[in-house]
């Protein structure tokens, strides 16, 4: 099973040595030059920079990069250089990572359930001042963990109360786990106001939100929470969820999202100096990576490839996500056909049903590029069953799809796209 040649037949040295000499044009050039036995992650630095510039220039507020979507240090450095100054981190390991790679960055610890020691280290060692919470216990924990040695409370905290909102308009729900219900929010907002220098309200509409209406609806809930609690709010954080483009999922342009968020946020009863934040993960990095894999075996319409559910294809396996694919062997000219993929590990769960459309005569030895894997793809790799190593190589061509190229047209095909005034 899996690849037959011993590991090391493509040594790190060879790959990195050639990296110094070449920037490969595209996946075909990499496959042609290296004929890799292992999957290869392809980086597209320009695509990441373009996405970051788009958010920095067009989002009507501050954009925090949600690090969990792809914590690659190279990507973090690109985003920083493109103007992303704030980073949404969710674990102490992410705090340490971003602090090490970007010493000047502002870190916001936006996981609503943290350990006391993680809060204390973030505050005292890494200069984190912004935390999210969705319960009184978490508020108490933050206050205790950030107090001085003599017990005096911190006076420089920005605390964001996470509100539960609907995930109905998103492909991946984030509604069940975190967030306080609107009905219970007022006492928590008031208690948080007492101890916070800046009070924020945050939410997450779910990942890959297919319509801007998701944010309008969530911001209506924010309005109700503010009115109920009668508190002064300094930060409104609309979270992540900004979509990318995948087969069968073509969202409206991001500027539509920005326009409705701007309009809805402007009409909230918040202080004049309040700030609008967002926390894009997927939208900033989906286009950054694709994956080069090889077909090791074919059985009917099933292709056994050398990466899978425990590698970069977690969402393809577990959520049935379809990613764009391209056969790199130009001699394969037969009509397109639909295939499913098996990954390299020994269990049946390592299966991606697709369908993935590839030439009907594709076979063992052919290389396939799988696109749009920069978000929750490259970051999800495990070493299960001895697989999971992959070199990363820069390429120069365009990602398989892009919202940022300037020629992206609004499909308006989906029923759930609400037309805007
Ligand atoms: C995962 C996450 C994000 C990023 O979500 P995307 O859908 O990738 O944009 C932002 N904020 C929080 C709190 C998250 O958990």
mmCIF file with all atom_site columns, N, CA, C and O and ligand atoms in Angstrom, residues 66 68 88 110 162 174 204 207 240-242 279-282 376, ligand 1:
data_model
loop_
_atom_site.group_PDB
_atom_site.id
_atom_site.type_symbol
_atom_site.label_atom_id
_atom_site.label_alt_id
_atom_site.label_comp_id
_atom_site.label_asym_id
_atom_site.label_entity_id
_atom_site.label_seq_id
_atom_site.pdbx_PDB_ins_code
_atom_site.Cartn_x
_atom_site.Cartn_y
_atom_site.Cartn_z
_atom_site.occupancy
_atom_site.B_iso_or_equiv
_atom_site.pdbx_formal_charge
_atom_site.auth_seq_id
_atom_site.auth_comp_id
_atom_site.auth_asym_id
_atom_site.auth_atom_id
_atom_site.pdbx_PDB_model_num
ATOM   1  N N  . UNK A 1 66  ? -7.079  34.352 11.175 1.00 0.00 ? 66  UNK A N  1
ATOM   2  C CA . UNK A 1 66  ? -7.355  33.214 12.054 1.00 0.00 ? 66  UNK A CA 1
ATOM   3  C C  . UNK A 1 66  ? -6.317  32.130 11.775 1.00 0.00 ? 66  UNK A C  1
ATOM   4  O O  . UNK A 1 66  ? -6.410  31.382 10.794 1.00 0.00 ? 66  UNK A O  1
ATOM   5  N N  . UNK A 1 68  ? -5.477  29.234 12.825 1.00 0.00 ? 68  UNK A N  1
ATOM   6  C CA . UNK A 1 68  ? -5.698  27.792 12.730 1.00 0.00 ? 68  UNK A CA 1
ATOM   7  C C  . UNK A 1 68  ? -5.925  27.320 11.295 1.00 0.00 ? 68  UNK A C  1
ATOM   8  O O  . UNK A 1 68  ? -5.643  26.173 10.970 1.00 0.00 ? 68  UNK A O  1
ATOM   9  N N  . UNK A 1 88  ? -5.624  36.124 15.105 1.00 0.00 ? 88  UNK A N  1
ATOM   10 C CA . UNK A 1 88  ? -6.567  35.415 15.977 1.00 0.00 ? 88  UNK A CA 1
ATOM   11 C C  . UNK A 1 88  ? -5.950  34.058 16.283 1.00 0.00 ? 88  UNK A C  1
ATOM   12 O O  . UNK A 1 88  ? -5.803  33.226 15.394 1.00 0.00 ? 88  UNK A O  1
ATOM   13 N N  . UNK A 1 110 ? -8.759  34.172 20.910 1.00 0.00 ? 110 UNK A N  1
ATOM   14 C CA . UNK A 1 110 ? -10.202 34.187 20.654 1.00 0.00 ? 110 UNK A CA 1
ATOM   15 C C  . UNK A 1 110 ? -10.887 32.839 20.861 1.00 0.00 ? 110 UNK A C  1
ATOM   16 O O  . UNK A 1 110 ? -11.984 32.608 20.350 1.00 0.00 ? 110 UNK A O  1
ATOM   17 N N  . UNK A 1 162 ? -18.489 36.268 23.176 1.00 0.00 ? 162 UNK A N  1
ATOM   18 C CA . UNK A 1 162 ? -18.896 35.524 21.976 1.00 0.00 ? 162 UNK A CA 1
ATOM   19 C C  . UNK A 1 162 ? -20.376 35.190 22.052 1.00 0.00 ? 162 UNK A C  1
ATOM   20 O O  . UNK A 1 162 ? -20.841 34.523 22.973 1.00 0.00 ? 162 UNK A O  1
ATOM   21 N N  . UNK A 1 174 ? -20.480 26.381 13.109 1.00 0.00 ? 174 UNK A N  1
ATOM   22 C CA . UNK A 1 174 ? -19.734 26.668 14.328 1.00 0.00 ? 174 UNK A CA 1
ATOM   23 C C  . UNK A 1 174 ? -20.713 27.174 15.383 1.00 0.00 ? 174 UNK A C  1
ATOM   24 O O  . UNK A 1 174 ? -20.364 27.914 16.287 1.00 0.00 ? 174 UNK A O  1
ATOM   25 N N  . UNK A 1 204 ? -19.298 33.930 15.240 1.00 0.00 ? 204 UNK A N  1
ATOM   26 C CA . UNK A 1 204 ? -18.800 33.258 14.035 1.00 0.00 ? 204 UNK A CA 1
ATOM   27 C C  . UNK A 1 204 ? -20.003 32.639 13.329 1.00 0.00 ? 204 UNK A C  1
ATOM   28 O O  . UNK A 1 204 ? -20.689 31.818 13.910 1.00 0.00 ? 204 UNK A O  1
ATOM   29 N N  . UNK A 1 207 ? -18.154 28.371 8.887  1.00 0.00 ? 207 UNK A N  1
ATOM   30 C CA . UNK A 1 207 ? -17.169 28.538 7.831  1.00 0.00 ? 207 UNK A CA 1
ATOM   31 C C  . UNK A 1 207 ? -17.805 28.384 6.455  1.00 0.00 ? 207 UNK A C  1
ATOM   32 O O  . UNK A 1 207 ? -18.764 27.652 6.281  1.00 0.00 ? 207 UNK A O  1
ATOM   33 N N  . UNK A 1 240 ? -14.976 34.966 11.362 1.00 0.00 ? 240 UNK A N  1
ATOM   34 C CA . UNK A 1 240 ? -14.562 34.449 10.056 1.00 0.00 ? 240 UNK A CA 1
ATOM   35 C C  . UNK A 1 240 ? -15.770 34.021 9.253  1.00 0.00 ? 240 UNK A C  1
ATOM   36 O O  . UNK A 1 240 ? -16.859 34.552 9.417  1.00 0.00 ? 240 UNK A O  1
ATOM   37 N N  . UNK A 1 241 ? -15.558 33.040 8.379  1.00 0.00 ? 241 UNK A N  1
ATOM   38 C CA . UNK A 1 241 ? -16.660 32.537 7.568  1.00 0.00 ? 241 UNK A CA 1
ATOM   39 C C  . UNK A 1 241 ? -16.642 33.032 6.131  1.00 0.00 ? 241 UNK A C  1
ATOM   40 O O  . UNK A 1 241 ? -17.432 32.560 5.305  1.00 0.00 ? 241 UNK A O  1
ATOM   41 N N  . UNK A 1 242 ? -15.753 33.980 5.808  1.00 0.00 ? 242 UNK A N  1
ATOM   42 C CA . UNK A 1 242 ? -15.704 34.499 4.445  1.00 0.00 ? 242 UNK A CA 1
ATOM   43 C C  . UNK A 1 242 ? -15.321 33.353 3.504  1.00 0.00 ? 242 UNK A C  1
ATOM   44 O O  . UNK A 1 242 ? -14.355 32.635 3.754  1.00 0.00 ? 242 UNK A O  1
ATOM   45 N N  . UNK A 1 279 ? -12.290 38.208 11.277 1.00 0.00 ? 279 UNK A N  1
ATOM   46 C CA . UNK A 1 279 ? -11.269 37.176 11.544 1.00 0.00 ? 279 UNK A CA 1
ATOM   47 C C  . UNK A 1 279 ? -11.218 36.153 10.416 1.00 0.00 ? 279 UNK A C  1
ATOM   48 O O  . UNK A 1 279 ? -11.515 34.975 10.617 1.00 0.00 ? 279 UNK A O  1
ATOM   49 N N  . UNK A 1 280 ? -10.881 36.557 9.206  1.00 0.00 ? 280 UNK A N  1
ATOM   50 C CA . UNK A 1 280 ? -10.859 35.577 8.115  1.00 0.00 ? 280 UNK A CA 1
ATOM   51 C C  . UNK A 1 280 ? -9.741  34.556 8.291  1.00 0.00 ? 280 UNK A C  1
ATOM   52 O O  . UNK A 1 280 ? -8.611  34.912 8.622  1.00 0.00 ? 280 UNK A O  1
ATOM   53 N N  . UNK A 1 281 ? -10.084 33.281 8.109  1.00 0.00 ? 281 UNK A N  1
ATOM   54 C CA . UNK A 1 281 ? -9.076  32.225 8.033  1.00 0.00 ? 281 UNK A CA 1
ATOM   55 C C  . UNK A 1 281 ? -9.034  31.744 6.597  1.00 0.00 ? 281 UNK A C  1
ATOM   56 O O  . UNK A 1 281 ? -8.153  32.104 5.812  1.00 0.00 ? 281 UNK A O  1
ATOM   57 N N  . UNK A 1 282 ? -10.050 30.988 6.239  1.00 0.00 ? 282 UNK A N  1
ATOM   58 C CA . UNK A 1 282 ? -10.157 30.399 4.903  1.00 0.00 ? 282 UNK A CA 1
ATOM   59 C C  . UNK A 1 282 ? -9.886  31.406 3.776  1.00 0.00 ? 282 UNK A C  1
ATOM   60 O O  . UNK A 1 282 ? -9.111  31.123 2.858  1.00 0.00 ? 282 UNK A O  1
ATOM   61 N N  . UNK A 1 376 ? -7.338  24.747 6.003  1.00 0.00 ? 376 UNK A N  1
ATOM   62 C CA . UNK A 1 376 ? -7.776  23.493 6.605  1.00 0.00 ? 376 UNK A CA 1
ATOM   63 C C  . UNK A 1 376 ? -7.410  22.285 5.742  1.00 0.00 ? 376 UNK A C  1
ATOM   64 O O  . UNK A 1 376 ? -8.097  21.282 5.739  1.00 0.00 ? 376 UNK A O  1
HETATM 65 C C1 . LIG B 2 .   ? -11.990 29.105 12.756 1.00 0.00 ? 1   LIG B C1 1
HETATM 66 C C2 . LIG B 2 .   ? -12.218 30.488 13.244 1.00 0.00 ? 1   LIG B C2 1
HETATM 67 C C3 . LIG B 2 .   ? -12.082 31.585 12.388 1.00 0.00 ? 1   LIG B C3 1
HETATM 68 C C4 . LIG B 2 .   ? -11.799 31.441 10.907 1.00 0.00 ? 1   LIG B C4 1
HETATM 69 O O1 . LIG B 2 .   ? -12.909 30.957 10.245 1.00 0.00 ? 1   LIG B O1 1
HETATM 70 P P1 . LIG B 2 .   ? -12.942 30.865 8.627  1.00 0.00 ? 1   LIG B P1 1
HETATM 71 O O2 . LIG B 2 .   ? -14.236 30.239 8.346  1.00 0.00 ? 1   LIG B O2 1
HETATM 72 O O3 . LIG B 2 .   ? -11.765 30.059 8.228  1.00 0.00 ? 1   LIG B O3 1
HETATM 73 O O4 . LIG B 2 .   ? -12.846 32.263 8.115  1.00 0.00 ? 1   LIG B O4 1
HETATM 74 C C5 . LIG B 2 .   ? -12.254 32.843 12.900 1.00 0.00 ? 1   LIG B C5 1
HETATM 75 N N1 . LIG B 2 .   ? -12.561 33.029 14.205 1.00 0.00 ? 1   LIG B N1 1
HETATM 76 C C6 . LIG B 2 .   ? -12.702 32.002 15.079 1.00 0.00 ? 1   LIG B C6 1
HETATM 77 C C7 . LIG B 2 .   ? -13.020 32.295 16.490 1.00 0.00 ? 1   LIG B C7 1
HETATM 78 C C8 . LIG B 2 .   ? -12.550 30.706 14.617 1.00 0.00 ? 1   LIG B C8 1
HETATM 79 O O5 . LIG B 2 .   ? -12.707 29.682 15.470 1.00 0.00 ? 1   LIG B O5 1
#
